[in-house]
Structure formats: structure tokens, C-alpha cells
Coordinates of C-alpha atoms in Angstrom, one line a residue:
M1 CA -247.7 14.3 -38.1
S2 CA -250.4 11.5 -38.7
T3 CA -254.2 11.9 -37.6
A4 CA -253.6 8.6 -34.9
A5 CA -250.0 10.7 -33.8
K6 CA -252.4 14.1 -33.3
E7 CA -254.5 12.0 -30.8
R8 CA -252.3 10.6 -29.0
K9 CA -250.8 13.2 -28.3
R10 CA -253.6 15.5 -27.9
A11 CA -254.5 12.4 -25.2
A12 CA -251.0 12.9 -23.4
D13 CA -251.0 16.6 -23.2
R14 CA -254.4 16.3 -21.7
E15 CA -253.6 13.6 -19.1
A16 CA -250.3 16.0 -18.6
Q17 CA -252.3 18.7 -17.4
R18 CA -254.6 17.0 -15.4
H19 CA -251.9 15.6 -13.5
N20 CA -250.0 19.0 -13.3
R21 CA -253.7 20.3 -11.8
A22 CA -253.8 17.5 -9.0
R23 CA -250.4 18.4 -7.5
T24 CA -251.4 21.8 -7.7
K25 CA -254.4 21.3 -5.5
A26 CA -252.7 19.3 -3.2
Y27 CA -249.9 21.7 -2.4
I28 CA -251.6 24.4 -2.2
A29 CA -254.1 22.3 0.0
Y30 CA -250.7 21.1 2.3
L31 CA -249.7 24.9 2.5
E32 CA -253.1 25.7 4.0
K33 CA -253.1 23.1 6.4
T34 CA -249.4 24.1 7.4
L35 CA -250.6 27.8 7.5
Q36 CA -253.6 26.6 9.7
D37 CA -251.1 24.8 11.9
L38 CA -249.1 27.5 12.5
S39 CA -251.5 30.0 13.2
S40 CA -253.4 28.1 15.7
P41 CA -254.0 30.1 19.2
S42 CA -253.6 27.6 21.1
G43 CA -249.6 27.0 20.2
E44 CA -250.1 23.5 19.2
G45 CA -248.8 24.4 16.1
Q46 CA -245.8 25.5 17.0
N47 CA -245.4 23.2 19.5
T48 CA -245.5 20.3 16.8
L49 CA -243.1 22.0 14.5
G50 CA -240.4 22.1 17.5
H51 CA -241.1 18.1 18.1
Q52 CA -240.7 18.2 14.3
I53 CA -237.3 19.6 14.3
A54 CA -236.4 17.8 17.4
Q55 CA -236.8 14.2 15.5
Q56 CA -235.1 15.2 12.4
Q57 CA -232.0 16.4 14.4
E58 CA -232.5 13.1 16.5
K59 CA -232.0 11.5 12.7
I60 CA -229.4 13.7 11.4
N61 CA -227.3 12.4 14.7
H62 CA -228.0 8.8 14.1
L63 CA -226.8 9.0 10.4
Q64 CA -223.9 11.0 11.9
E65 CA -222.6 8.2 13.6
T66 CA -223.3 5.6 10.9
L67 CA -221.5 7.2 8.1
R68 CA -218.7 7.3 10.5
K69 CA -219.1 3.4 11.0
I70 CA -219.4 3.2 7.2
A71 CA -216.3 5.2 6.8
S72 CA -214.1 2.5 8.8
L73 CA -216.0 -0.7 7.0
A74 CA -214.7 1.3 3.9
Q75 CA -211.4 2.0 4.6
D76 CA -210.7 -2.0 5.7
A77 CA -212.6 -2.8 2.4
A78 CA -209.8 -1.3 0.5
N79 CA -206.7 -2.2 2.5
P80 CA -206.8 -5.5 0.3
L81 CA -206.4 -3.9 -3.1
S82 CA -203.5 -2.0 -1.4
T83 CA -202.1 -4.8 -0.1
S84 CA -202.4 -6.9 -3.0
S85 CA -201.0 -3.9 -5.4
S86 CA -197.8 -3.6 -2.9
A87 CA -197.4 -7.4 -3.2
T88 CA -197.2 -7.4 -7.1
S89 CA -194.2 -5.1 -6.6
N90 CA -190.4 -6.5 -6.3
P91 CA -188.8 -4.9 -3.1
A92 CA -185.3 -5.8 -4.2
G93 CA -185.5 -3.9 -7.6
P94 CA -188.1 -2.2 -10.2
P95 CA -191.4 -3.0 -10.4
S96 CA -192.3 -5.5 -12.6
G97 CA -195.2 -3.3 -14.2
P98 CA -197.0 0.0 -14.8
P99 CA -197.8 1.4 -11.2
Q100 CA -201.3 1.1 -10.5
P101 CA -202.5 4.7 -9.2
L102 CA -205.3 4.2 -6.0
A103 CA -208.4 6.4 -6.4
E104 CA -208.5 9.3 -4.6
E105 CA -209.7 9.4 -1.1
E106 CA -212.2 12.1 -0.3
P107 CA -214.2 12.7 2.5
L108 CA -217.9 11.2 3.1
P109 CA -220.8 13.4 2.6
T110 CA -222.7 14.3 5.5
G111 CA -226.3 12.5 4.5
A112 CA -228.6 9.8 4.7
C113 CA -227.4 6.0 4.2
N114 CA -230.6 5.7 1.7
V115 CA -230.7 8.9 -0.3
L116 CA -227.5 9.9 -2.0
P117 CA -227.5 12.8 -4.6
A118 CA -225.6 11.7 -7.6
A119 CA -223.9 15.2 -7.8
T120 CA -222.0 14.4 -4.6
G121 CA -220.8 11.2 -5.7
F122 CA -220.8 7.9 -3.8
F123 CA -220.1 8.3 -0.4
G124 CA -217.2 10.7 -1.3
L125 CA -216.6 7.9 -4.8
D126 CA -216.2 10.1 -7.9
L127 CA -217.4 7.8 -10.3
I128 CA -217.6 9.8 -13.2
C129 CA -215.4 8.4 -16.0
S130 CA -213.4 10.9 -18.4
D131 CA -209.7 10.5 -19.4
R132 CA -207.8 10.5 -15.6
E133 CA -204.8 8.0 -15.0
R134 CA -206.7 6.3 -12.3
N135 CA -207.7 2.8 -11.6
Y136 CA -211.2 3.2 -12.1
L137 CA -212.2 -0.5 -11.8
A138 CA -210.7 -0.4 -8.2
V139 CA -213.2 2.8 -7.8
L140 CA -216.2 1.0 -9.1
G141 CA -215.2 -2.0 -7.2
S142 CA -215.0 0.2 -4.0
A143 CA -218.4 1.5 -4.7
V144 CA -220.2 -1.9 -4.9
T145 CA -218.4 -3.2 -2.0
L146 CA -219.5 0.0 -0.2
V147 CA -222.9 -0.4 -0.8
Q148 CA -222.9 -3.7 0.9
Y149 CA -222.7 -1.5 4.1
C150 CA -226.2 0.1 3.6
S151 CA -228.2 -3.1 3.4
P152 CA -230.7 -2.7 6.6
G153 CA -232.4 0.3 5.6
L154 CA -232.7 -0.8 2.1
S155 CA -234.8 -4.1 3.5
E156 CA -237.9 -1.2 4.4
N157 CA -237.8 0.5 1.1
P158 CA -241.3 0.2 -0.7
R159 CA -239.7 0.1 -4.1
S160 CA -237.4 -3.3 -3.9
G161 CA -240.2 -4.9 -6.0
S162 CA -240.0 -6.0 -9.5
A163 CA -242.5 -3.7 -11.3
N164 CA -241.8 -0.7 -9.2
D165 CA -238.3 -1.3 -10.6
D166 CA -239.1 -1.4 -13.6
D167 CA -241.2 1.4 -13.4
F168 CA -237.9 3.5 -11.8
C169 CA -235.5 2.1 -14.3
I170 CA -237.5 3.1 -17.4
R171 CA -238.3 6.0 -16.6
A172 CA -234.7 7.1 -15.2
V173 CA -233.4 6.8 -18.5
V174 CA -236.2 7.9 -20.8
D175 CA -237.5 10.7 -18.8
G176 CA -234.2 11.8 -16.9
W177 CA -232.5 10.8 -13.1
K178 CA -234.2 14.0 -11.6
V179 CA -237.7 13.1 -12.7
A180 CA -237.3 9.7 -11.3
T181 CA -236.0 10.8 -8.2
T182 CA -237.8 13.7 -7.6
R183 CA -240.8 11.3 -7.7
T184 CA -240.0 8.6 -5.8
E185 CA -236.4 8.8 -3.2
A186 CA -233.8 5.9 -4.8
D187 CA -232.3 4.1 -2.3
V188 CA -229.0 3.3 -2.3
V189 CA -228.6 0.6 -5.1
W190 CA -230.9 3.4 -7.1
S191 CA -228.0 6.2 -5.7
L192 CA -225.1 3.9 -7.1
L193 CA -226.6 2.9 -10.3
Q194 CA -227.5 6.6 -10.9
A195 CA -223.8 7.8 -10.0
I196 CA -222.5 5.1 -13.0
D197 CA -225.2 5.7 -15.4
E198 CA -224.5 9.4 -15.2
G199 CA -220.3 8.7 -14.8
L200 CA -220.2 6.1 -17.4
F201 CA -223.4 4.5 -19.4
Y202 CA -224.5 7.6 -20.7
R203 CA -222.3 6.8 -23.4
T204 CA -224.2 4.4 -24.6
D205 CA -228.0 4.2 -26.4
S206 CA -231.0 4.5 -24.2
V207 CA -231.6 1.1 -24.5
T208 CA -228.5 -0.6 -23.7
R209 CA -228.5 1.8 -20.7
I210 CA -232.1 0.6 -19.1
A211 CA -230.8 -3.0 -19.8
L212 CA -227.6 -2.5 -18.0
L213 CA -229.7 -0.7 -15.2
R214 CA -232.7 -3.4 -14.8
I215 CA -230.0 -6.4 -14.9
M216 CA -227.7 -4.9 -12.5
R217 CA -230.7 -3.7 -10.0
P218 CA -231.5 -7.2 -8.9
M219 CA -227.7 -8.2 -8.9
L220 CA -226.9 -5.9 -6.1
L221 CA -229.7 -6.3 -4.4
Q222 CA -229.2 -10.2 -4.4
R223 CA -225.3 -9.0 -2.8
I224 CA -226.5 -7.7 0.2
G225 CA -229.4 -10.3 0.7
I226 CA -232.9 -8.8 0.0
V227 CA -233.2 -10.3 -3.3
H228 CA -232.1 -14.4 -1.9
E229 CA -232.7 -15.8 -5.4
A230 CA -231.3 -15.1 -9.3
S231 CA -234.7 -16.8 -11.0
S232 CA -234.8 -13.2 -12.3
L233 CA -231.4 -12.7 -13.8
P234 CA -230.8 -13.9 -17.1
G235 CA -228.8 -17.2 -17.6
Y236 CA -225.5 -15.5 -18.8
M237 CA -225.3 -13.2 -15.6
L238 CA -225.1 -16.1 -13.5
A239 CA -221.5 -16.4 -11.6
T240 CA -219.5 -18.8 -13.3
P241 CA -217.2 -21.0 -11.3
V242 CA -214.5 -19.0 -11.8
Q243 CA -216.3 -16.1 -10.6
T244 CA -216.7 -18.2 -7.3
S245 CA -213.3 -19.6 -6.8
V246 CA -211.3 -16.9 -8.1
A247 CA -210.8 -13.6 -6.3
H248 CA -211.6 -10.7 -8.2
Q249 CA -212.9 -7.0 -8.6
P250 CA -216.1 -6.9 -7.8
F251 CA -217.1 -5.2 -11.0
L252 CA -216.3 -7.9 -13.4
D253 CA -219.1 -9.8 -12.1
F254 CA -221.4 -7.4 -13.9
F255 CA -219.9 -7.7 -17.6
P256 CA -222.5 -9.4 -19.6
W257 CA -220.6 -11.9 -21.2
P258 CA -219.2 -15.0 -19.1
Q259 CA -216.6 -16.0 -21.0
F260 CA -215.1 -12.3 -20.8
R261 CA -215.4 -12.7 -17.3
D262 CA -213.6 -15.9 -16.8
T263 CA -210.7 -14.6 -19.5
W264 CA -210.2 -11.6 -17.2
I265 CA -210.8 -12.9 -13.8
L266 CA -208.1 -15.3 -14.8
K267 CA -205.5 -13.4 -16.4
G268 CA -205.8 -11.2 -13.2
M269 CA -207.2 -8.0 -14.3
E270 CA -207.1 -5.5 -11.5
Y271 CA -206.6 -2.0 -13.5
A272 CA -208.6 -0.2 -16.1
D273 CA -208.1 3.6 -16.4
E274 CA -211.1 6.0 -17.2
N275 CA -209.7 6.1 -21.2
C276 CA -210.5 2.2 -21.3
A277 CA -214.1 2.7 -19.2
A278 CA -214.8 5.2 -21.7
S279 CA -214.3 3.2 -24.7
F280 CA -216.1 0.5 -23.1
G281 CA -219.2 2.6 -22.4
T282 CA -219.1 3.9 -26.1
R283 CA -219.1 0.3 -27.2
I284 CA -221.7 -1.6 -25.8
R285 CA -224.6 -2.3 -27.5
F286 CA -227.9 -4.2 -26.2
A287 CA -229.5 -5.7 -29.8
W288 CA -232.5 -4.0 -30.4
P289 CA -233.8 -3.7 -33.2
Y290 CA -237.0 -1.6 -32.6
E291 CA -237.1 1.6 -31.6
L292 CA -237.1 3.1 -28.0
R293 CA -240.7 3.7 -27.5
D294 CA -241.2 0.3 -28.1
V295 CA -239.4 -1.1 -24.9
Y296 CA -242.4 -0.1 -22.3
K297 CA -245.9 1.3 -22.0
R298 CA -247.3 3.7 -20.0
N299 CA -250.3 3.0 -17.8
V300 CA -252.5 6.2 -17.2
L301 CA -254.6 5.1 -14.7
S302 CA -251.6 4.3 -12.5
E303 CA -249.4 6.6 -14.1
T304 CA -246.6 4.0 -14.3
V305 CA -244.6 2.8 -17.0
S306 CA -243.6 -1.3 -17.2
F307 CA -241.7 -2.9 -19.9
S308 CA -243.6 -4.1 -23.1
A309 CA -244.8 -7.8 -22.9

């Protein structure tokens, strides 16, 4: 290891130690304050704690009601796919093609709309891609459609900014989703992207994962009305006339090749099993002739990461 590299490592180690000490100190202060409040002879601590519990219960009740509404909307959104699938078969004879299995329905998790752990799936949708015989393309499309019903809470999320999105995206791939979501709660769009990344994109290299996630983020925000212009998107990701005029599976809009999107939409592509999706996830590559560390830079003062200029 060169002298310069050793110096950089020492500086990074010192900064990490300083950050850990500050975090530990803040947590100790929080515990001391909590203990002081609960030990107050006037009983104000217990009253405050009881009030907080009541507020949390009220939020839980509200979120459960919201999830029930979302479940109903999601089921309605899935009906067109079922109708389209049944309409392509011949009722007077054998089906004209192989059956297209629908995604298995699972119960919705009882959690917040804007914060969803990927371990429980995305609102009950299993986005893990292995080798099962199911229409994985339709499952992804259902997830994209479902995210639109969670948009109201997202508009208040302070992380819906370009610099914050850059930091979150890079950190999720370089440091891991656990680190990124521990540092800042993931909104519903990031939760969906986490589920897709951990279920499909993990097969490709880190640079490609960062590129795909960073492109999909503003596209999803635009779909739900948080971002009203497409100026931040590269030209090849803008919707083509075919995309805007022909009904198709929603996830096809996120393939980064306009001609590819148009071809499959015009061919009426509605089915892709997990083997097909896994093959795509393994082969897709973003042309980057440098190393992963050249993609981003760390700001020691603000403790953020951003894309290299």
C-alpha cells in the first residue's frame, strides 16, 4: 500500500471514529434525558410517555385503515391483467398459447405506507427473482402500479431532492441498504427500488445498479406527481409515442433502450418468467471504463456522498 493510500485510510479511520464517538455521546444524552423524564417526581414523565403511546396508537389505526383501502385499490388494479389474460384464450377450444400464471396473492403487511422493510416484500408482493414459473414481469408491473397509491405521504418527505437521492442511491449500493435505511428512513419509492434491487438487480455490477436505481427514482416520482418534469432523465428514457399510445406492462417503461421498449410493446409482451428476468439481470451492464470508487465522492464535513463531477 502506498504512503498516500495509507494516509487516506488513516484519515478515513479517524473520521469514522469521530463519527462513532459523536453518535454514542448523543445516544447517551438521549438515554439520560429519557431516564430523567421518567424519574420525575411530579409524574410528568409518565404522562408524556402515555400521551406518546396514545399518539402512536392513533397513527397505527390510521395506517391500518389506509392499508385496507390500498389493498382494495391494488386488487382493482390487478383485474385488467386477469381480464386481458382470459380474453386471449379461446373458450370454444384449447388455449392458443401457454398459460400465463398470475402472481400469488399474499396478505398485506401491517406497516407504514411510506416505510416498508424489503424483508416482508413490497405490500405483500414477493419481488425475489429465482427460477419459479410465474409472470415476474406482471409482478413488477403490479408493484409499480401500487406505488402510486402511496404518493400523498411522499410529498412531505424531505429526501425527495436530487442531492439527497444521489446520497441515498450511492450509499445503498456501496454501503448496503441496511446502512442507507438506518441512516434515513426509505420512502415508498426507495422501498420499491430496494425490493427490486435485492430481488433482481443484485446480479449485475455495482455501477450498473447505481445507474438503474438513479434513473428509476425520478421516473417513479414523476408517475406519482412528485416530480412534474422529465428534465432530469436522459433522453433515451423519455417515453416514446408507442409507449404513450399502446397499453403495456408498466415495468417495460424502465428498460433503458427505446427500440427495445417499442419492439416488446408492439409484440404485446405480457409474460416473462423468473428465469428470463434473472438472465436480463445478469447480462445488463452500464458502460463504465473506470472503477466503482470513481463514480462518487465523499464530503467529510457534511457526511454525504455525491456523484463525481
